[in-house]
C-alpha positions as a printed Julia matrix, in Angstrom:
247×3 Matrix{Float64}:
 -37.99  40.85  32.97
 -34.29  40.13  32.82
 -32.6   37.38  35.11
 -29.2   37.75  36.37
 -28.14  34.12  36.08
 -24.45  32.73  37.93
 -21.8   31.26  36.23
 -21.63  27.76  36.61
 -18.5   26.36  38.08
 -15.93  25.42  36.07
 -17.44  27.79  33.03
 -15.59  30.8   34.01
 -12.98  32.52  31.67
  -9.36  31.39  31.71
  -7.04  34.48  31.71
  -3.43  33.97  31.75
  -0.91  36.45  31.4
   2.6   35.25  30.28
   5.11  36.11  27.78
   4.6   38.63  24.13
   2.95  35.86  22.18
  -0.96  35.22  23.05
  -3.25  32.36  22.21
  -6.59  33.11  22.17
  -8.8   29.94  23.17
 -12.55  29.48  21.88
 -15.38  26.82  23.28
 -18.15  25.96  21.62
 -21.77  26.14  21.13
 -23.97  25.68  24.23
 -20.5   24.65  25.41
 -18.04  26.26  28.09
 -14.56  27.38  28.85
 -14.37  23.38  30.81
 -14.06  21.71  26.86
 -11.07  24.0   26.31
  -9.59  24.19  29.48
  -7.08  21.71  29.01
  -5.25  23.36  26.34
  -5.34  26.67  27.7
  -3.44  25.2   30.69
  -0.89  23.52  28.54
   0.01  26.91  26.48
   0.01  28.78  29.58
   2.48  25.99  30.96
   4.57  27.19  27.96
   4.52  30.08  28.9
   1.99  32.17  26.21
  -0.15  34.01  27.0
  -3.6   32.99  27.2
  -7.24  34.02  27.28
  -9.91  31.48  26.91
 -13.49  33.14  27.45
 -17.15  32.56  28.2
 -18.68  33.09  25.38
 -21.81  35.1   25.97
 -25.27  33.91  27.17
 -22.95  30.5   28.11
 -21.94  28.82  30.98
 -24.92  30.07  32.74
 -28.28  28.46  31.85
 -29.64  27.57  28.4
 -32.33  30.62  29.57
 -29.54  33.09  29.03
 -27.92  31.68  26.01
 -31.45  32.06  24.1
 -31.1   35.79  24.3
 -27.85  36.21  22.71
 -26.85  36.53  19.43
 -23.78  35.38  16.89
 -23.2   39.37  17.01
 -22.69  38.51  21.34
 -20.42  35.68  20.83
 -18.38  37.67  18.16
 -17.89  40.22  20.73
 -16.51  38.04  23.5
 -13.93  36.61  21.5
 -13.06  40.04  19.8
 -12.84  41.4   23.97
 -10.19  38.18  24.35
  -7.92  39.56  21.23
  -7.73  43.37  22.32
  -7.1   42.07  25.86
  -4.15  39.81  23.93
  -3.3   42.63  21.72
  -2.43  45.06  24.16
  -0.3   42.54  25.97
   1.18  40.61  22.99
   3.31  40.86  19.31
   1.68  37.88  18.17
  -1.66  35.4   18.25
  -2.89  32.65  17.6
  -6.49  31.29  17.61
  -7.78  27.39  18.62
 -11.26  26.63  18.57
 -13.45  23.68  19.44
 -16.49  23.52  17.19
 -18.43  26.74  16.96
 -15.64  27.64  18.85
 -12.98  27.0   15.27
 -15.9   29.09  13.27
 -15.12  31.76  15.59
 -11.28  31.22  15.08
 -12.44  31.0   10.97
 -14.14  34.08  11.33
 -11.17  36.25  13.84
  -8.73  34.71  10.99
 -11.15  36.53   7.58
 -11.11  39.91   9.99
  -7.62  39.95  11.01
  -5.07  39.1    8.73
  -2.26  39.72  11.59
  -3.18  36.38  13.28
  -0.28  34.49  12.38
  -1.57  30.84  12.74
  -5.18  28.82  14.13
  -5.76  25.51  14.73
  -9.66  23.94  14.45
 -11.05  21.05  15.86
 -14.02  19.82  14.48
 -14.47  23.49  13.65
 -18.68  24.19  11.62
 -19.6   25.88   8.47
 -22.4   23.84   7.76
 -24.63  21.01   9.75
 -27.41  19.85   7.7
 -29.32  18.52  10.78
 -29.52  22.15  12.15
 -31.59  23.37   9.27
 -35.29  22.27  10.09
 -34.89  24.65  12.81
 -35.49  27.39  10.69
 -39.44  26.15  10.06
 -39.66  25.89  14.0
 -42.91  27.81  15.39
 -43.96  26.52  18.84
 -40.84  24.99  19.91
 -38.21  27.12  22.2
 -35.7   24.17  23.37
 -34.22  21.19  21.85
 -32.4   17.89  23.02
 -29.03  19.02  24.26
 -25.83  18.48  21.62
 -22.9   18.14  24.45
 -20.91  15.6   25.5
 -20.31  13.57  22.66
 -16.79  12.1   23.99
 -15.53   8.75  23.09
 -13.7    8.16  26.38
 -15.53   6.98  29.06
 -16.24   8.04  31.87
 -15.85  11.79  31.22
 -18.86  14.94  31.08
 -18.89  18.08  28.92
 -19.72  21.11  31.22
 -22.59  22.03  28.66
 -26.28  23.08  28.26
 -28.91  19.95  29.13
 -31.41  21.96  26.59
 -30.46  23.8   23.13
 -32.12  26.87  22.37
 -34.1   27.0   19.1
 -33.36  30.85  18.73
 -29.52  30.06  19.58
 -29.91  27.43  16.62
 -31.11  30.09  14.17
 -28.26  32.49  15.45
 -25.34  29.45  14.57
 -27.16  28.69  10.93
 -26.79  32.59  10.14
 -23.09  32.7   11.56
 -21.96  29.59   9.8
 -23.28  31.02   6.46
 -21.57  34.64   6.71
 -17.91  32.51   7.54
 -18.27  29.83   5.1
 -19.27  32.65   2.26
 -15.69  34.1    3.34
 -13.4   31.47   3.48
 -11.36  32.47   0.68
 -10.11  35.71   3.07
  -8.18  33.45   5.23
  -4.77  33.3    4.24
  -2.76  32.28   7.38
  -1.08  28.94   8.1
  -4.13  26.35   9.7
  -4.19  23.19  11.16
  -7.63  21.46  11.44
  -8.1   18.45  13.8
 -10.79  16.43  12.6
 -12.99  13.29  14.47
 -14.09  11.13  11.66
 -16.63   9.79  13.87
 -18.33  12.94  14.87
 -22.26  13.07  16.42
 -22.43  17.02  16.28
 -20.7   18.4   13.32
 -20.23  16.4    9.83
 -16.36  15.58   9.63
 -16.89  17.2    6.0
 -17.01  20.39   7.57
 -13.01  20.29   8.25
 -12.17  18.94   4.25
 -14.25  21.93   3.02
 -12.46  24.5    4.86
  -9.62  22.74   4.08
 -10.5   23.12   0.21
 -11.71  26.72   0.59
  -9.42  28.59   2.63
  -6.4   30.57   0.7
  -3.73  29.27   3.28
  -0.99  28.0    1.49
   0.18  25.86   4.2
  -2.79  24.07   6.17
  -2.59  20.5    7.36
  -5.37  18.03   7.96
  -5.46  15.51  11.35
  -7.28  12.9   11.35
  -8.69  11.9   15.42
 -10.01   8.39  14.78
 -10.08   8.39  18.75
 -12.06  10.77  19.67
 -15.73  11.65  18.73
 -17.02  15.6   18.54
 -15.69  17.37  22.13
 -12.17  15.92  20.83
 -10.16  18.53  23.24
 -11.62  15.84  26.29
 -11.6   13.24  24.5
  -8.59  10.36  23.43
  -6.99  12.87  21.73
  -6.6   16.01  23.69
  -2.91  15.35  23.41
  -2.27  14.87  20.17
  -4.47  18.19  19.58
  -2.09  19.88  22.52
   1.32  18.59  21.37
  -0.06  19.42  17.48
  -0.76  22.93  18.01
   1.7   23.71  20.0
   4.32  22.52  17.22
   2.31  24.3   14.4
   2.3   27.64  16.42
   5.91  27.71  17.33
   6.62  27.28  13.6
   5.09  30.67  13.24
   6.0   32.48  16.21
């Protein structure tokens, strides 16, 4: 039995088109287009541009999500760049958490993307593993919202899928075994304080990437959903800086 289930508000893909260069925007996991809203606004105020999507099986209802696989998400970020492609001589990637391993992963398979920026971006979270030995169990606790700031809510799953668990653990391996691939210029925001992903994450990409020039921000502000947190505009005003440097 298959459910056709709505998109929430707020969740939907941001599409912008603008001028020849194109910034494709990712979200995270169990996450939606909301966390990475604000930037995608801010590039297409400058004119790039952008398309942020909904990553597949998200945005919906954590039923939906459990269905889809790393393979699914893959695919709606790899719609995003031939959308950009055919409208654009040069991208860029951003991603928020799972959202930077996708960036990680567009950057191994396409060595034409001329810059990303990460924030808080996963190859590896410990805490994720006992999911594996899972039997019985089909949701966990949810993992959104962790935002220093008061006051504000990531659009995001209440419930975590265990099979959407199993499907990060594989993806994170298959990028972090290919690191070394990457050889365009990154910049990698990084919460030192982080309740999702180990700040770690961001110094071993940092050490394992071939990118001669990377750089390494510390957001002592902001906790794990840093793009709504203190420091969305340090992130914004960072980015955009490191991009035009390679446009």
């Amino acid at each position: 039995m298959t459910h056709d289930f709505d998109v929430l508000p707020g969740a939907e893909p941001f599409i912008s088109q603008g001028g020849k260069t194109g910034i494709l925007v990712s979200h995270g996991f169990t996450g939606t287009t909301q966390s990475m809203r604000p930037l995608a606004e801010a590039f297409e105020n400058e004119g790039y541009s952008v398309y942020a999507p909904r990553l597949k099986g998200h945005g919906t209802h954590y039923e939906d999500m459990e269905t889809s696989t790393y393979q699914d998400w893959i695919a709606s970020v790899e719609e995003a760049y031939a959308w950009l492609s055919e409208r654009c001589d040069k991208i860029f990637v951003a991603g928020l958490s799972m959202g930077g391993t996708l960036a990680l992963y567009m950057a191994e398979n396409h060595p034409e993307i001329r810059a990303i920026s990460l924030i808080n971006a996963a190859v590896e979270v410990p805490d994720m593993e006992g999911v594996k030995e899972l039997q019985d169990v089909r949701f966990l606790d949810a993992i959104g919202s962790d935002i220093k700031k008061p006051g504000i809510t990531e659009l995001a799953y209440d419930k975590t899928p265990v099979a959407s668990v199993k499907e990060i653990l594989s993806f994170m391996d298959l990028v972090r075994k290919n690191l070394s691939a990457i050889h365009c210029p990154t910049l990698l925001f990084v919460s030192p304080e982080d309740h999702v992903v180990p700040p770690v994450n961001s110094t071993f990409i940092f050490d394992h990437i071939s990118s001669e020039e990377k750089d390494l921000i510390e957001m002592p502000d902001s906790y794990h959903v840093a793009t709504l947190d203190h420091d969305q505009q340090r992130i914004i005003d960072g980015t955009l800086a490191f991009f035009r440097k390679y446009e």
